[in-house]
PDB file of C-alpha atoms in Angstrom:
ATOM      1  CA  UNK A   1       5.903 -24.004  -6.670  1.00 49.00           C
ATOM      2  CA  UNK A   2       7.492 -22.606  -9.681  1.00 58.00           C
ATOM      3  CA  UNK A   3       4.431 -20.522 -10.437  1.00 91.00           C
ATOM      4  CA  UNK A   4       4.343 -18.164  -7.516  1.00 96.00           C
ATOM      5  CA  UNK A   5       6.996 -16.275  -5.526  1.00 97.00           C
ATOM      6  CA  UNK A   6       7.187 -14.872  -1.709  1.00 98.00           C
ATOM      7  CA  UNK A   7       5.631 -12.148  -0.717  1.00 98.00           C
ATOM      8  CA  UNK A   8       5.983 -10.368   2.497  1.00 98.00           C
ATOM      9  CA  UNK A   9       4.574  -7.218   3.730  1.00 98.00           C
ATOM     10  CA  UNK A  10       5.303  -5.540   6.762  1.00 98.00           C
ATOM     11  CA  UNK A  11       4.443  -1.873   8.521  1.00 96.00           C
ATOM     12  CA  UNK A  12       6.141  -0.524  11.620  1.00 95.00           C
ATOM     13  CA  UNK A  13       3.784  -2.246  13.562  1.00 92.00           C
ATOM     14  CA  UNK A  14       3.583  -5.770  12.384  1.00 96.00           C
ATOM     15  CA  UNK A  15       4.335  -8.112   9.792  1.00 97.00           C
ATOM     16  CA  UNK A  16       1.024  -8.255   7.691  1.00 97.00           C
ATOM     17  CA  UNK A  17       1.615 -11.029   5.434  1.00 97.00           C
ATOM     18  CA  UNK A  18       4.418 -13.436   4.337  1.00 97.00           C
ATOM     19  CA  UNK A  19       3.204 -16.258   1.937  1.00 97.00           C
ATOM     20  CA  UNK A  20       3.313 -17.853  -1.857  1.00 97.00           C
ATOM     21  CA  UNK A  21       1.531 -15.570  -4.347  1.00 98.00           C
ATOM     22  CA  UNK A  22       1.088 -15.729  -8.054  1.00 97.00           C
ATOM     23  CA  UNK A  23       0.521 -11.900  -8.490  1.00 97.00           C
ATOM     24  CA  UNK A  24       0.707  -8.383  -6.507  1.00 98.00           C
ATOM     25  CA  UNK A  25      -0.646  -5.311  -7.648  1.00 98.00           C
ATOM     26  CA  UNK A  26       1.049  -2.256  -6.304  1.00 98.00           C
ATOM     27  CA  UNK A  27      -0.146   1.649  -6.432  1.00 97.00           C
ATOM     28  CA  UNK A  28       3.136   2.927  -7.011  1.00 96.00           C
ATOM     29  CA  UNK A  29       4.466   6.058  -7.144  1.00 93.00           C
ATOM     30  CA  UNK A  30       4.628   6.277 -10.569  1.00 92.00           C
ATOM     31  CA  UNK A  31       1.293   4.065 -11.502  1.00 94.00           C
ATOM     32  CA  UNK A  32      -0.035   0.690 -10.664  1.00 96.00           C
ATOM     33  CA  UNK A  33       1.904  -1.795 -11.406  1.00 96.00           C
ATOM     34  CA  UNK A  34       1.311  -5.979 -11.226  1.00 97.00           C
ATOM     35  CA  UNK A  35       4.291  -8.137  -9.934  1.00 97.00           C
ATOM     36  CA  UNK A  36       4.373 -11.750 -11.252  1.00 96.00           C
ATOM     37  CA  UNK A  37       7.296 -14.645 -10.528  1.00 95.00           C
ATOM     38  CA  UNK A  38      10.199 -14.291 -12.501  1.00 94.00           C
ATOM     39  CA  UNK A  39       9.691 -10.082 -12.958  1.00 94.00           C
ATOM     40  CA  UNK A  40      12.495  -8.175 -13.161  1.00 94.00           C
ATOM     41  CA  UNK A  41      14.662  -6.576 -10.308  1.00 96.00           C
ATOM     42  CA  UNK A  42      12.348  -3.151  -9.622  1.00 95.00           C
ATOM     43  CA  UNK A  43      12.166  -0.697  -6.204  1.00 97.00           C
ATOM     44  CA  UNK A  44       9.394   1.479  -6.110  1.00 97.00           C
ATOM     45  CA  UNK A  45       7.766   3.789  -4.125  1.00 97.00           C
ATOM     46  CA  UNK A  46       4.061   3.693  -3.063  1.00 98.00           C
ATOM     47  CA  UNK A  47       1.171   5.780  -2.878  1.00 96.00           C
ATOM     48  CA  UNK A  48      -1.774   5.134  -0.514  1.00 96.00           C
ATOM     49  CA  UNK A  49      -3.562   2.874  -2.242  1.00 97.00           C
ATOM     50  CA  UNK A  50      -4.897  -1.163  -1.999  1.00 98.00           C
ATOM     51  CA  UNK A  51      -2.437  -3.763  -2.488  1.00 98.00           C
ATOM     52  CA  UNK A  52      -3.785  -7.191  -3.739  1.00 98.00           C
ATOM     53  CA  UNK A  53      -2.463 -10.389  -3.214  1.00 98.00           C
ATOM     54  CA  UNK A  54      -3.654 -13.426  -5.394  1.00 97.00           C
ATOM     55  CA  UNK A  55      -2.552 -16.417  -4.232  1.00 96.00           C
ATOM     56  CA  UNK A  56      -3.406 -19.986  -3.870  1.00 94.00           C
ATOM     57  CA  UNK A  57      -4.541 -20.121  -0.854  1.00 92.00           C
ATOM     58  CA  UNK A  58      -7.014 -17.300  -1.836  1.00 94.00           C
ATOM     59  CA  UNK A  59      -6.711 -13.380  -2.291  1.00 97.00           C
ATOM     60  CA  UNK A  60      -5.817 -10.522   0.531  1.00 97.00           C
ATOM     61  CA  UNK A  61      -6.078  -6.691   0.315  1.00 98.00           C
ATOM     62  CA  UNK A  62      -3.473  -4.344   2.307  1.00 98.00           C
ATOM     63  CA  UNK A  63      -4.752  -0.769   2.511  1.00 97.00           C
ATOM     64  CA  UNK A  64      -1.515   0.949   2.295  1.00 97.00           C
ATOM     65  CA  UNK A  65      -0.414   4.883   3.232  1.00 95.00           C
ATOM     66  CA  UNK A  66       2.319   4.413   1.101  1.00 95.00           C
ATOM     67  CA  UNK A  67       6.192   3.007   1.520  1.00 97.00           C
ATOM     68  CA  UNK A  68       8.585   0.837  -0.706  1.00 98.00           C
ATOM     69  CA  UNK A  69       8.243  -2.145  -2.609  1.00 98.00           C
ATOM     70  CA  UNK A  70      11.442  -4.316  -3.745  1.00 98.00           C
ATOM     71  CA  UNK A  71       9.908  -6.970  -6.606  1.00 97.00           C
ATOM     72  CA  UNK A  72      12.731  -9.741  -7.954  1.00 96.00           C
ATOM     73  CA  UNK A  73      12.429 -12.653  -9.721  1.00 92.00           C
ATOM     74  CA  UNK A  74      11.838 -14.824  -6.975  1.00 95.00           C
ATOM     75  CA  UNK A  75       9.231 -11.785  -4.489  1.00 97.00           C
ATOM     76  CA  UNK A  76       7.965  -8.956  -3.610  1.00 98.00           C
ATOM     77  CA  UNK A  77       8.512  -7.155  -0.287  1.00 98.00           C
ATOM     78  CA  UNK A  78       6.816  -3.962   1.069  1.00 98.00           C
ATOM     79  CA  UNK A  79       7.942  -1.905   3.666  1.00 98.00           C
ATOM     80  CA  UNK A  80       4.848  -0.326   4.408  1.00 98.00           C
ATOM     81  CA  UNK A  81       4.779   3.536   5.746  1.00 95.00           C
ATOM     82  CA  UNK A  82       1.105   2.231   7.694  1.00 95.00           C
ATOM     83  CA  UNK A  83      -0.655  -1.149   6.405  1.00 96.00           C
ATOM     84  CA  UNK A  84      -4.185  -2.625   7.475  1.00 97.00           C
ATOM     85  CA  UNK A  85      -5.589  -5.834   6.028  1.00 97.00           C
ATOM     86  CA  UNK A  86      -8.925  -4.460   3.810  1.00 97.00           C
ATOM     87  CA  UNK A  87     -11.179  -6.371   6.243  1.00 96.00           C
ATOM     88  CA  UNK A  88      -9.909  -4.583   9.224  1.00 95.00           C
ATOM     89  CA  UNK A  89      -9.737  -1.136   7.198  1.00 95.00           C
ATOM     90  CA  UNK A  90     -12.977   1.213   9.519  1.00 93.00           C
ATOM     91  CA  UNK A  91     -13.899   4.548   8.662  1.00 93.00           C
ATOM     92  CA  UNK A  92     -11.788   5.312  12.366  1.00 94.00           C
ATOM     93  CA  UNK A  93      -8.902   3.898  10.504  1.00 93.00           C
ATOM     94  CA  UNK A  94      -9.033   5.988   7.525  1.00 93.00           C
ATOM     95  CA  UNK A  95      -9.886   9.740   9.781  1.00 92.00           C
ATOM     96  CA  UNK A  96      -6.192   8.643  11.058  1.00 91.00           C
ATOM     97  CA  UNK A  97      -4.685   8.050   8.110  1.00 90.00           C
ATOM     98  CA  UNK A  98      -6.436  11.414   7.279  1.00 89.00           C
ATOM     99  CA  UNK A  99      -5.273  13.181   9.848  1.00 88.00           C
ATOM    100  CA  UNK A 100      -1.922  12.004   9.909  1.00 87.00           C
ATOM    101  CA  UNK A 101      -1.306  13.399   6.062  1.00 85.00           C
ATOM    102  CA  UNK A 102      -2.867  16.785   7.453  1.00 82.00           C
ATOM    103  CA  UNK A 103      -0.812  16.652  10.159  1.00 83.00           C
ATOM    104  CA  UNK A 104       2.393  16.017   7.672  1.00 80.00           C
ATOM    105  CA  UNK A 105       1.210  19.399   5.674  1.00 77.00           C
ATOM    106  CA  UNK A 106       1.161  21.423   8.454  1.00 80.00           C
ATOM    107  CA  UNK A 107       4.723  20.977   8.987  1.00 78.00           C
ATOM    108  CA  UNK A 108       5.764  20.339   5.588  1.00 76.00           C
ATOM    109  CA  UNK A 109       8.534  22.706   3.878  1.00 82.00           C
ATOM    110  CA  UNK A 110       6.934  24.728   0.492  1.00 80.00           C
ATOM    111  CA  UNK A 111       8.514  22.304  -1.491  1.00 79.00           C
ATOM    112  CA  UNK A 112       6.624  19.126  -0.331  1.00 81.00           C
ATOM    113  CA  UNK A 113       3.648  20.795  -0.051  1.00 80.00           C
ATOM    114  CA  UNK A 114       2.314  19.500  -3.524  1.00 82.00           C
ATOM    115  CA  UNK A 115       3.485  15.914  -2.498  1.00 83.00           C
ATOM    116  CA  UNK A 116       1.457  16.044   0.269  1.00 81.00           C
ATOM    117  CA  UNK A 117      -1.833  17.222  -0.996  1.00 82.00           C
ATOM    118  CA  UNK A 118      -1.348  14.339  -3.655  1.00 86.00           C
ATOM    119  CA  UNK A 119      -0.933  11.851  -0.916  1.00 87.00           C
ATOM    120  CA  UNK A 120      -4.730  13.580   0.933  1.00 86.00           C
ATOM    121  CA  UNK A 121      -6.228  13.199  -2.264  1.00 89.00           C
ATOM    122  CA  UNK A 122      -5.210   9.357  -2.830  1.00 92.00           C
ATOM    123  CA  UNK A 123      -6.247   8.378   0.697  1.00 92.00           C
ATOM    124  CA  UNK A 124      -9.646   9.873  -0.123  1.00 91.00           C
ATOM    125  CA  UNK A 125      -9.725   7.859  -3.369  1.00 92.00           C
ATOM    126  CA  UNK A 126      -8.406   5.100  -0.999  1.00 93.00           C
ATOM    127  CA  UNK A 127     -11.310   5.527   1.195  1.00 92.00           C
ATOM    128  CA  UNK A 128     -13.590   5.877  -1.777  1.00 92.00           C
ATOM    129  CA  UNK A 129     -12.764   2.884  -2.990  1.00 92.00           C
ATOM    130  CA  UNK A 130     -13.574   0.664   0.316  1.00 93.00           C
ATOM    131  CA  UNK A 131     -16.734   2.215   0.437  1.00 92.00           C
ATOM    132  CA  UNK A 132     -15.619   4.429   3.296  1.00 91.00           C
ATOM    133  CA  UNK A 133     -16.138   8.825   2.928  1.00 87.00           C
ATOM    134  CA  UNK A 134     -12.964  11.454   4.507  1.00 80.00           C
ATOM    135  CA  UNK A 135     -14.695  13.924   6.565  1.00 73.00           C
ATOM    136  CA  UNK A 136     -14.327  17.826   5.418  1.00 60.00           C
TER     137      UNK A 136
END
């Protein structure tokens, strides 16, 4: 179909999704951003954040912790740092993703310290958005 592109998205545990799309949103790094067929080369980090899918088969969310995303003319891949589908995504899951960042700040050099309070703060927006709460 010339009006989509592949898209494939994978985590170190499993491969969460490989089909046609017609759009991906991304949280990157640097702002969202919406990959379409025929966009031009891009790499890009991630934030935590809700990747969605629209496609023809119908539309999929990926709560993401954050990772890479390689868009080209012809897809987008993301090598995710820790992915869930949205309808899988429990408050359990999110106190892990939670935890995890806290445990990545207590060992974290003064210099990434900042980084890593940003990432805390996005998974609670993260959560926030899904309806879900981070426990103080």
């Amino acid at each position: 179909m010339a009006d989509t592109m592949q898209f494939d998205l994978v985590s170190p545990e499993r491969s969460l999704a490989s089909l046609q799309a017609t759009a991906v949103q991304l949280p990157g790094a640097d702002g969202d951003l919406t990959a379409m067929p025929n966009h031009a080369p891009t790499i890009t980090t991630l934030r935590p954040g809700i990747v969605r899918v629209e496609a023809p088969e119908g539309n999929a969310e990926f709560a993401v912790t954050g990772g890479f995303a390689e868009i080209t003319a012809v897809g987008t891949s993301i090598l995710a740092e820790r992915a869930v589908p949205v309808s899988e995504m429990t408050q359990d899951v999110l106190d892990g993703f939670v935890s995890d960042a806290a445990a990545a700040s207590q060992n974290a050099t003064p210099e990434n310290l900042d980084e890593l309070a940003k990432r805390s703060v996005d998974i609670e927006a993260m959560g926030s958005e899904l309806g879900l709460s981070v426990k103080s």
